[in-house]
Coordinates of C-alpha atoms and ligand atoms in Angstrom, one line a residue:
M290 CA -0.7 14.7 8.2
R291 CA -3.4 16.3 11.0
D292 CA -5.8 16.3 7.5
A293 CA -4.7 12.3 6.4
W294 CA -5.2 11.5 9.9
A295 CA -8.9 13.2 10.0
A296 CA -9.5 11.8 6.5
L297 CA -8.8 8.1 7.7
T298 CA -10.6 8.8 10.8
A299 CA -13.7 9.6 8.6
H300 CA -13.0 6.8 5.9
H301 CA -13.1 4.1 9.0
E302 CA -16.3 5.5 10.3
A303 CA -18.0 5.1 6.5
V304 CA -17.0 1.7 6.3
K305 CA -16.6 -0.1 9.9
D306 CA -20.1 -1.7 9.4
R307 CA -18.9 -3.2 6.0
R308 CA -18.1 -7.0 5.5
I309 CA -14.7 -7.6 4.5
L310 CA -16.0 -11.0 2.7
D311 CA -18.0 -8.4 0.2
L312 CA -14.5 -6.5 -0.9
F313 CA -13.7 -9.7 -2.5
D314 CA -16.7 -9.0 -5.2
D315 CA -14.0 -7.7 -6.9
P316 CA -12.2 -10.5 -8.6
S317 CA -9.0 -8.8 -8.6
R318 CA -9.0 -7.8 -4.7
A319 CA -6.7 -10.6 -3.8
D320 CA -3.9 -9.5 -6.6
A321 CA -4.7 -5.7 -5.9
F322 CA -3.8 -6.2 -2.0
T323 CA -0.8 -8.4 -2.3
A324 CA 2.7 -7.1 -2.4
E325 CA 6.0 -9.0 -3.0
A326 CA 9.6 -8.5 -2.4
D327 CA 12.3 -11.0 -3.3
G328 CA 9.8 -13.8 -3.1
M329 CA 8.2 -12.7 0.0
R330 CA 4.6 -12.2 -0.4
L331 CA 2.4 -9.9 1.9
D332 CA -1.5 -10.8 1.3
W333 CA -3.4 -8.0 3.2
S334 CA -6.7 -8.2 1.4
K335 CA -8.5 -9.7 4.2
T336 CA -8.5 -6.3 6.1
N337 CA -11.4 -3.8 5.7
I338 CA -9.0 -1.8 3.6
D339 CA -10.3 -0.7 0.6
A340 CA -8.4 1.3 -2.3
E341 CA -9.6 4.7 -0.9
G342 CA -8.6 3.6 2.4
R343 CA -5.1 2.5 0.8
R344 CA -4.7 5.9 -0.6
L345 CA -5.4 7.6 2.3
L346 CA -3.0 5.4 4.2
V347 CA -0.2 6.3 2.0
A348 CA -0.7 9.5 2.0
L349 CA -0.4 9.8 5.7
A350 CA 2.9 7.7 5.3
E351 CA 3.4 10.5 2.7
G352 CA 2.3 13.6 5.2
A353 CA 4.4 12.3 7.6
G354 CA 7.6 12.5 6.0
V355 CA 8.7 8.7 5.7
A356 CA 10.9 8.9 2.7
D357 CA 12.8 11.8 4.2
K358 CA 13.2 10.2 7.4
R359 CA 14.0 7.0 5.6
A360 CA 17.0 8.5 4.1
A361 CA 17.8 10.0 7.1
M362 CA 18.1 6.5 9.1
F363 CA 20.4 5.1 5.9
S364 CA 22.3 7.7 5.9
G365 CA 23.6 7.9 9.4
A366 CA 21.9 10.9 10.8
K367 CA 20.9 11.1 14.5
I368 CA 17.4 10.4 14.3
N369 CA 17.7 8.6 18.1
E370 CA 17.4 12.3 19.5
T371 CA 16.9 11.6 22.9
E372 CA 20.3 9.7 23.1
G373 CA 22.2 11.7 20.3
R374 CA 22.6 8.4 18.3
A375 CA 22.3 7.3 14.8
V376 CA 20.4 4.6 14.1
L377 CA 22.7 2.2 11.9
H378 CA 21.8 -1.5 12.4
T379 CA 21.0 -1.5 8.5
A380 CA 24.7 -0.8 7.9
L381 CA 25.4 -4.3 9.5
R382 CA 24.2 -5.7 6.6
D383 CA 25.5 -3.2 4.1
L384 CA 28.8 -4.8 3.5
A385 CA 29.4 -3.2 0.2
G386 CA 28.2 0.3 1.3
S387 CA 29.3 3.5 2.8
V388 CA 27.8 5.1 5.5
K389 CA 29.3 7.9 7.7
V390 CA 28.8 8.7 11.2
D391 CA 30.5 11.9 12.5
G392 CA 32.3 12.2 9.1
K393 CA 34.0 8.6 8.9
D394 CA 32.8 5.7 6.9
V395 CA 31.6 3.0 9.4
I396 CA 31.6 0.0 7.0
P397 CA 35.1 -1.0 6.6
A398 CA 35.1 -1.4 10.9
I399 CA 32.0 -3.6 10.3
V400 CA 33.6 -5.5 7.7
E401 CA 37.0 -6.4 9.6
T402 CA 34.8 -7.0 12.8
L403 CA 32.8 -9.4 10.5
Q404 CA 35.8 -10.9 9.2
R405 CA 37.1 -11.4 12.9
M406 CA 33.9 -13.2 14.0
E407 CA 33.8 -15.6 11.1
G408 CA 37.9 -16.6 11.8
F409 CA 36.8 -17.1 15.4
A410 CA 33.7 -18.8 14.4
R411 CA 35.4 -21.5 12.2
D412 CA 38.2 -21.9 14.7
V413 CA 35.5 -23.1 17.2
R414 CA 33.8 -25.0 14.7
E415 CA 36.8 -26.4 13.2
G416 CA 38.6 -27.4 16.2
R417 CA 41.3 -25.0 16.0
F418 CA 39.9 -23.5 19.1
T419 CA 39.4 -25.8 21.8
G420 CA 38.5 -25.8 25.5
Q421 CA 40.9 -27.5 28.1
G422 CA 39.2 -30.5 27.9
G423 CA 39.6 -30.7 24.0
R424 CA 37.1 -29.3 21.1
I425 CA 34.2 -27.1 21.9
T426 CA 30.9 -29.3 22.3
D427 CA 28.7 -26.7 23.7
V428 CA 28.7 -22.8 23.5
V429 CA 26.5 -21.1 26.4
N430 CA 25.5 -17.3 25.6
I431 CA 24.9 -15.0 28.2
G432 CA 22.5 -12.3 27.3
I433 CA 19.1 -10.7 27.9
G434 CA 16.8 -8.7 25.7
G435 CA 18.2 -7.7 22.5
S436 CA 21.6 -9.8 23.4
D437 CA 19.4 -12.5 23.5
L438 CA 16.2 -12.5 22.0
G439 CA 17.5 -12.4 18.5
P440 CA 20.2 -14.9 18.2
A441 CA 17.9 -17.4 20.3
M442 CA 15.1 -17.0 18.0
A443 CA 17.2 -17.4 14.9
T444 CA 19.3 -20.2 16.1
L445 CA 16.0 -22.0 16.8
A446 CA 14.5 -20.9 13.2
L447 CA 17.5 -22.0 11.4
A448 CA 17.9 -25.5 12.9
P449 CA 18.3 -27.3 9.9
Y450 CA 21.5 -25.6 9.2
H451 CA 22.8 -25.7 12.5
D452 CA 26.0 -28.0 12.1
G453 CA 28.5 -26.4 14.9
P454 CA 28.3 -27.0 18.6
R455 CA 25.0 -27.0 20.7
C456 CA 24.0 -23.5 21.8
H457 CA 22.3 -22.6 25.1
Y458 CA 21.0 -19.2 25.6
V459 CA 20.8 -18.1 29.3
S460 CA 19.1 -14.7 30.0
N461 CA 17.4 -14.7 33.3
V462 CA 18.6 -13.4 36.7
D463 CA 16.8 -16.6 38.3
G464 CA 19.5 -18.8 39.1
A465 CA 17.2 -21.7 37.7
H466 CA 18.0 -20.9 34.1
I467 CA 22.1 -20.9 34.3
A468 CA 21.7 -23.9 37.0
D469 CA 19.3 -26.0 34.3
T470 CA 21.6 -25.1 31.5
L471 CA 25.1 -25.7 32.9
K472 CA 23.6 -29.1 34.2
G473 CA 24.8 -31.8 32.3
L474 CA 27.4 -29.5 30.1
N475 CA 31.2 -29.9 30.3
P476 CA 32.9 -27.3 31.6
E477 CA 36.4 -28.2 29.6
T478 CA 34.5 -28.0 26.3
T479 CA 32.5 -25.5 27.1
L480 CA 32.5 -22.0 25.3
V481 CA 30.9 -18.8 27.2
I482 CA 30.0 -15.6 25.4
V483 CA 29.3 -12.9 27.4
A484 CA 26.7 -10.7 25.1
S485 CA 25.9 -7.4 26.5
K486 CA 26.0 -3.9 24.7
T487 CA 26.7 -2.1 27.8
F488 CA 28.5 -4.9 29.8
T489 CA 26.7 -3.3 32.9
T490 CA 23.5 -5.3 32.7
I491 CA 22.9 -6.9 36.1
E492 CA 21.5 -10.3 35.1
T493 CA 24.0 -10.8 32.4
M494 CA 27.1 -9.9 34.8
T495 CA 25.4 -12.1 37.3
N496 CA 25.3 -15.0 35.4
A497 CA 28.5 -14.5 33.7
Q498 CA 30.3 -14.5 37.1
T499 CA 28.3 -17.8 37.8
A500 CA 29.6 -19.1 35.0
R501 CA 33.0 -18.3 35.7
D502 CA 32.9 -19.7 39.1
W503 CA 31.2 -23.0 37.5
M504 CA 34.4 -23.3 34.9
G505 CA 37.0 -22.5 37.8
T506 CA 36.1 -25.6 39.4
A507 CA 37.0 -27.5 36.5
V508 CA 39.8 -25.7 34.3
A509 CA 43.1 -23.7 35.2
N510 CA 42.1 -20.6 33.3
P511 CA 38.4 -20.1 32.7
A512 CA 38.7 -16.8 31.6
A513 CA 40.4 -18.4 28.3
Q514 CA 37.1 -19.8 27.3
F515 CA 35.0 -16.7 27.8
A516 CA 34.2 -14.6 24.9
A517 CA 32.7 -11.0 24.6
V518 CA 30.3 -9.1 22.7
S519 CA 30.1 -5.4 23.6
T520 CA 30.1 -1.8 22.9
A521 CA 32.5 -1.7 26.1
A522 CA 35.6 -2.7 25.5
D523 CA 37.2 -1.3 29.0
K524 CA 34.6 -3.4 30.9
T525 CA 35.4 -6.8 28.9
A526 CA 38.9 -6.4 29.8
A527 CA 38.3 -5.7 33.4
F528 CA 36.2 -9.1 33.5
G529 CA 39.2 -10.8 32.0
I530 CA 38.5 -11.3 28.6
D531 CA 41.0 -11.7 26.2
P532 CA 41.0 -8.9 23.5
S533 CA 41.6 -11.5 21.0
R534 CA 37.9 -12.7 21.4
V535 CA 36.2 -9.4 22.1
F536 CA 33.8 -8.3 19.2
G537 CA 32.8 -4.8 19.5
F538 CA 30.0 -2.9 18.0
E539 CA 29.1 0.6 18.1
D540 CA 26.2 2.6 20.0
W541 CA 24.4 3.3 16.8
V542 CA 23.2 -0.1 17.0
G543 CA 20.2 -0.6 19.3
G544 CA 20.0 -3.5 21.4
R545 CA 17.0 -4.7 19.4
Y546 CA 18.5 -4.1 16.5
S547 CA 21.5 -6.2 17.2
M548 CA 21.7 -9.4 15.8
W549 CA 23.0 -8.7 12.5
G550 CA 26.4 -8.0 14.1
P551 CA 28.5 -9.7 17.1
I552 CA 25.4 -10.1 19.1
G553 CA 24.9 -13.0 16.3
L554 CA 27.8 -14.4 17.4
A555 CA 26.5 -17.7 18.8
L556 CA 24.3 -18.1 15.9
M557 CA 27.5 -17.9 13.4
I558 CA 29.2 -20.7 15.2
A559 CA 25.8 -22.5 15.3
V560 CA 25.0 -22.2 11.6
G561 CA 28.5 -21.2 10.0
P562 CA 29.7 -17.9 8.4
D563 CA 28.4 -18.6 4.9
D564 CA 24.8 -18.9 6.4
F565 CA 25.1 -16.1 8.4
R566 CA 26.2 -14.3 5.6
A567 CA 22.8 -15.5 3.6
F568 CA 20.8 -14.1 6.7
L569 CA 23.0 -10.6 6.5
A570 CA 22.1 -10.7 2.7
G571 CA 18.2 -11.4 3.3
G572 CA 18.3 -8.5 5.6
H573 CA 20.0 -6.3 3.0
A574 CA 17.7 -7.6 0.1
M575 CA 14.7 -6.0 2.1
D576 CA 16.5 -2.5 3.2
T577 CA 16.9 -2.2 -0.7
H578 CA 13.4 -3.1 -1.3
F579 CA 12.1 -0.4 1.7
Q580 CA 14.2 2.0 0.2
T581 CA 13.2 1.7 -3.2
A582 CA 9.7 0.5 -3.8
P583 CA 6.7 2.7 -3.8
F584 CA 4.7 3.2 -0.8
D585 CA 1.6 1.1 -2.0
A586 CA 4.0 -2.1 -3.3
N587 CA 6.3 -1.5 -0.2
L588 CA 6.0 -4.5 2.6
P589 CA 7.7 -2.5 5.1
V590 CA 5.6 0.3 4.8
L591 CA 2.3 -1.5 4.2
L592 CA 2.3 -3.8 6.9
A593 CA 3.1 -0.3 9.2
L594 CA -0.3 1.1 7.5
V595 CA -2.2 -2.1 8.2
G596 CA -0.8 -2.0 11.9
L597 CA -1.7 1.8 12.3
W598 CA -5.3 1.0 10.8
H599 CA -6.0 -1.8 13.1
N600 CA -4.5 -0.1 16.4
Q601 CA -5.1 3.7 15.8
F602 CA -8.2 3.7 13.5
C603 CA -10.2 0.6 14.1
G604 CA -9.3 0.5 17.8
H605 CA -7.8 -2.9 18.2
A606 CA -5.1 -2.6 20.9
T607 CA -3.7 -6.5 20.2
R608 CA -2.2 -7.7 17.5
A609 CA -1.4 -11.7 17.1
V610 CA 1.6 -13.0 15.3
L611 CA 0.7 -16.5 14.3
P612 CA 3.9 -18.1 12.4
Y613 CA 2.9 -21.5 11.4
D614 CA 6.4 -22.8 11.3
Q615 CA 7.5 -24.4 14.9
R616 CA 10.8 -23.1 14.1
L617 CA 9.8 -19.6 14.6
S618 CA 8.3 -20.3 18.2
R619 CA 10.3 -17.4 19.5
L620 CA 9.4 -14.8 16.7
P621 CA 6.3 -13.7 18.9
A622 CA 8.9 -13.2 21.9
Y623 CA 11.6 -11.3 19.6
L624 CA 8.8 -9.3 18.1
Q625 CA 7.3 -8.2 21.7
Q626 CA 10.8 -6.6 22.3
L627 CA 11.2 -5.1 19.0
E628 CA 7.9 -3.6 18.6
M629 CA 7.0 -3.0 22.0
E630 CA 10.2 -1.5 23.1
S631 CA 10.7 0.4 20.4
N632 CA 7.1 2.0 19.9
G633 CA 5.5 1.8 23.6
K634 CA 5.7 5.2 24.4
R635 CA 3.8 7.9 25.6
V636 CA 5.0 11.1 24.4
A637 CA 6.0 12.4 20.8
M638 CA 9.9 12.8 19.9
D639 CA 9.3 16.8 21.0
G640 CA 8.4 15.6 24.8
S641 CA 4.7 16.4 24.1
D642 CA 1.8 14.1 25.0
L643 CA 0.8 11.9 22.5
P644 CA -2.8 12.5 21.0
F645 CA -3.6 9.1 20.1
H646 CA -2.4 5.7 21.3
S647 CA 1.3 4.0 20.4
G648 CA 1.9 0.6 19.5
P649 CA -0.1 -2.1 20.0
V650 CA 0.3 -5.2 22.6
V651 CA 1.8 -7.8 20.3
W652 CA 1.3 -11.3 21.4
G653 CA 1.1 -14.7 19.7
E654 CA 2.7 -18.6 19.4
P655 CA 3.1 -21.1 16.6
G656 CA 0.2 -22.5 14.8
T657 CA -1.3 -25.1 14.9
N658 CA -0.3 -25.4 18.7
G659 CA -2.7 -21.8 19.1
Q660 CA -5.7 -23.3 17.4
H661 CA -6.0 -25.7 20.4
A662 CA -5.3 -23.0 22.8
F663 CA -6.4 -19.4 22.5
Y664 CA -7.9 -19.1 18.9
Q665 CA -11.4 -19.7 20.7
L666 CA -11.3 -16.0 21.5
I667 CA -10.0 -14.8 18.6
H668 CA -12.7 -16.5 16.6
Q669 CA -15.6 -16.0 19.3
G670 CA -14.4 -13.3 21.8
T671 CA -16.2 -10.1 22.2
R672 CA -12.6 -8.4 21.5
V673 CA -11.3 -8.0 17.5
I674 CA -7.6 -9.3 17.0
P675 CA -5.9 -8.6 13.6
C676 CA -3.6 -11.6 13.0
E677 CA -0.3 -12.1 11.2
F678 CA 0.1 -15.5 9.6
L679 CA 3.3 -16.7 8.2
I680 CA 3.6 -19.7 6.4
A681 CA 6.3 -21.2 3.9
R682 CA 5.5 -23.0 0.8
Q683 CA 8.3 -25.5 1.7
G684 CA 9.1 -27.2 4.8
H685 CA 12.7 -28.8 5.2
E686 CA 11.4 -32.0 5.9
A687 CA 10.9 -33.6 2.3
H688 CA 10.0 -36.6 3.6
L689 CA 7.1 -35.4 5.7
A690 CA 5.5 -33.3 3.0
H691 CA 2.5 -34.9 4.0
Q692 CA 2.3 -32.6 7.1
H693 CA 3.2 -29.6 5.6
V694 CA 0.1 -29.8 3.7
L695 CA -1.8 -30.1 6.6
L696 CA 0.1 -27.3 8.2
V697 CA -0.9 -25.1 5.1
S698 CA -4.4 -25.9 5.0
N699 CA -4.5 -25.1 8.9
C700 CA -3.2 -21.7 8.3
L701 CA -5.4 -20.7 5.4
A702 CA -8.2 -22.4 6.9
Q703 CA -7.7 -19.6 10.1
S704 CA -7.8 -17.1 8.1
E705 CA -10.4 -18.0 6.0
A706 CA -12.5 -18.8 9.0
L707 CA -11.9 -15.5 10.2
L708 CA -13.0 -13.5 7.4
R709 CA -16.0 -15.7 6.5
G710 CA -17.3 -16.6 10.1
R711 CA -20.4 -18.8 10.2
S712 CA -24.0 -17.0 10.2
L713 CA -26.8 -18.0 12.7
D714 CA -28.9 -19.4 9.6
E715 CA -25.8 -21.5 8.9
A716 CA -25.6 -22.8 12.4
R717 CA -29.1 -23.6 12.5
A718 CA -29.0 -25.9 9.6
I719 CA -26.3 -27.7 11.1
M720 CA -28.4 -28.0 14.8
A721 CA -31.4 -29.1 12.3
K722 CA -29.4 -31.6 10.6
K723 CA -28.6 -33.4 14.1
G724 CA -32.1 -33.7 15.0
L725 CA -32.7 -30.7 17.3
S726 CA -35.9 -28.1 17.0
G727 CA -37.5 -25.5 19.0
A728 CA -35.8 -23.4 21.6
E729 CA -33.0 -25.9 22.2
L730 CA -32.2 -25.6 18.5
D731 CA -31.8 -21.8 18.6
R732 CA -30.0 -21.9 21.9
Q733 CA -27.1 -24.4 20.6
A734 CA -26.8 -22.8 17.2
R735 CA -25.9 -19.1 18.9
H736 CA -23.0 -20.8 20.5
R737 CA -22.0 -22.3 17.1
V738 CA -22.0 -18.8 15.5
F739 CA -19.0 -17.0 14.0
P740 CA -19.3 -13.2 13.8
G741 CA -16.3 -13.8 10.9
N742 CA -15.4 -10.3 9.6
R743 CA -12.0 -10.4 11.0
P744 CA -9.2 -9.1 10.0
S745 CA -5.7 -11.1 8.9
V746 CA -2.6 -10.6 6.8
T747 CA -0.6 -13.6 5.6
L748 CA 3.0 -13.1 4.9
A749 CA 4.4 -16.2 2.8
Y750 CA 7.6 -17.2 1.7
D751 CA 9.2 -20.2 -0.2
K752 CA 11.3 -22.0 2.8
L753 CA 12.6 -20.7 5.9
T754 CA 16.1 -20.5 4.8
P755 CA 18.8 -17.9 6.4
F756 CA 18.2 -15.5 3.4
V757 CA 14.7 -15.6 4.1
L758 CA 14.9 -15.3 7.9
G759 CA 17.0 -11.9 7.3
Q760 CA 13.9 -10.8 5.0
I761 CA 11.4 -11.4 7.8
I762 CA 13.4 -9.8 10.3
A763 CA 14.3 -6.6 8.4
L764 CA 10.4 -6.4 7.6
Y765 CA 9.5 -6.3 10.7
E766 CA 12.3 -3.8 11.7
H767 CA 11.5 -1.5 8.8
R768 CA 7.8 -1.8 9.8
V769 CA 8.5 -0.5 13.6
F770 CA 10.4 2.5 11.7
V771 CA 7.4 3.3 9.7
E772 CA 5.1 2.9 12.4
G773 CA 7.3 4.7 14.8
V774 CA 7.6 8.0 12.3
I775 CA 4.0 8.6 11.6
L776 CA 3.2 8.6 15.4
G777 CA 5.9 11.0 15.7
I778 CA 8.0 8.8 18.5
N779 CA 11.6 8.1 19.0
S780 CA 11.2 4.3 18.5
Y781 CA 15.2 3.8 19.4
D782 CA 15.2 4.8 22.8
Q783 CA 13.7 2.8 26.0
W784 CA 13.2 4.8 29.2
G785 CA 10.4 3.0 30.5
V786 CA 12.6 0.2 31.7
E787 CA 14.8 2.1 33.5
L788 CA 12.5 3.0 37.0
G789 CA 11.9 -0.7 37.6
K790 CA 15.7 -1.2 37.3
E791 CA 16.6 1.6 39.7
L792 CA 13.9 0.1 42.4
A793 CA 15.2 -3.3 42.3
L794 CA 18.5 -2.0 43.0
A795 CA 17.4 -0.2 46.0
L796 CA 15.0 -3.2 47.4
Q797 CA 17.8 -5.2 47.3
P798 CA 19.6 -4.2 50.6
V799 CA 16.0 -4.3 52.2
L800 CA 15.4 -7.6 51.3
E801 CA 18.7 -8.9 52.5
G802 CA 17.8 -6.8 56.0
R803 CA 20.6 -4.2 55.5
Q804 CA 17.8 -1.6 55.0
G805 CA 14.4 -0.7 56.3
T806 CA 11.0 -0.2 54.5
E807 CA 11.1 3.5 55.6
G808 CA 9.6 5.4 52.2
K809 CA 8.0 2.3 50.9
D810 CA 4.3 1.9 50.4
G811 CA 2.7 -0.3 52.4
S812 CA 2.2 -3.5 49.8
T813 CA 5.8 -3.3 48.9
A814 CA 6.7 -3.0 52.6
A815 CA 4.6 -5.8 53.2
L816 CA 5.8 -8.4 50.4
A817 CA 9.5 -7.3 51.8
A818 CA 8.4 -8.1 54.9
W819 CA 7.3 -11.7 53.8
F820 CA 10.1 -12.6 52.2
R821 CA 12.5 -11.9 55.2
G822 CA 10.3 -14.0 57.2
Ligands
G6P1180 O1 23.0 -5.8 26.0 P1 22.6 -5.4 27.0 O2 23.5 -3.7 27.6 O3 23.2 -6.3 28.4 O4 21.2 -5.0 27.3 C1 20.3 -5.9 27.5 C2 19.0 -5.2 27.3 O5 18.9 -4.2 28.5 C3 18.0 -3.5 28.7 O6 17.3 -3.1 29.9 C4 17.2 -2.5 27.4 O7 16.1 -2.8 27.5 C5 17.3 -3.6 26.3 O8 16.9 -2.7 25.4 C6 18.6 -4.2 26.1 O9 18.5 -5.2 25.1

């Protein structure tokens, strides 16, 4: 592993000044650096990775034991060592499989819960489960982090399949979020789902209480219009939610990996059980590909290796996720949790300091919107930002096919522009045509130079169906896994979120004036005093 790392560092040093465009002198470049899995295509040819780089990166993955760790994860071994837990979100979509944790096959319980969810979702969608004022018109999912971002992102992504009641997602403890959401809803026909793995998260429990109070002003039995999704059955009972509307899961499903199970209930009610199963099938297809394809044709492995190449070897600290798919507008936010909470660590699994940087900053917005906002910096700023484009061959709006052509041409044009750039000579020729000359021509031309040679990958698929969405999400999950294994970190804990939570709890009595600011730093004390007025 150390040898592979050193070899890659040397290789990067040797090729770093080369133009990526020159690699296309080889006419087989695009084919050789495109991989495919069940109709999903990953073009990673617009990177500065050549055949030797690919060989070394694959050797890095092999040396890091990715294959063994992958087998361990899928088999139910407790690879989340700091929490002593298995990592088995893949079991949620392996409905015909068999996976044991502590000697017990977990699949039968997964299938049973899925069927209960389906029964409930059908009852809501078909009007057998009603509110106290009639058929359910609106579902409000209260959850945060992994109990919000996945289903919220997917509900938007699958809008063309949404034929159930309206779905709303409330996450922020800022009262504005729940107030704005509930405004205009009828409590008599609203179902509230409290989604929390732990059922202790302060934002979720506070919003759940607010929703119950709101409902209590209009209906005799507010708890009857609540459902819960959690690993903590005792706490859902204490909140007063009938066990028939509680859908449980196990601690081996991490919050940010949980949308495939009960946390996906609101999504299932929105699109229906059949489309939810198609989503699971897409995820499972990617699992099978990940487990069986050779590393140099394995989408999650390749995406991870490209990520490591850019972050750890080229030193690019961020990566932009740019879906040319308006319905994936929440994908970057979803991936921020998936990737940054998983791989934003500073110590290795054994507690030693990491000798290199961990995961990159992930950010992005859908195209073409981003083009009119931050692409300026991507094209001409001084930092290089590797870009990840996502594009469907087909939209759902057949009557707007001409708009889809525009969308695709913009997506392809951006990666082309990043690759190719525009030289000073080309810029000078443009300025000369406009009639400029001398020093003014030079000055104006320099502003119009694009350095190019900026790397990107393109993930291309036929159409954003439930199956394809499942493939995309599972692809990114496994990418995180592979990067984490190679970095030697635990991708499945999140201790970094704890300190802020503890300090917020301690500050509450200070802000309420029940406690003084002793022991606080000067800035925090002054801000607390400002708040108290
Ligand atoms: O589902 P919950 O237990 O309410 O947790 C919600 C979220 O909060 C935590 O702080 C974690 O950082 C997230 O990983 C988690 O998804």
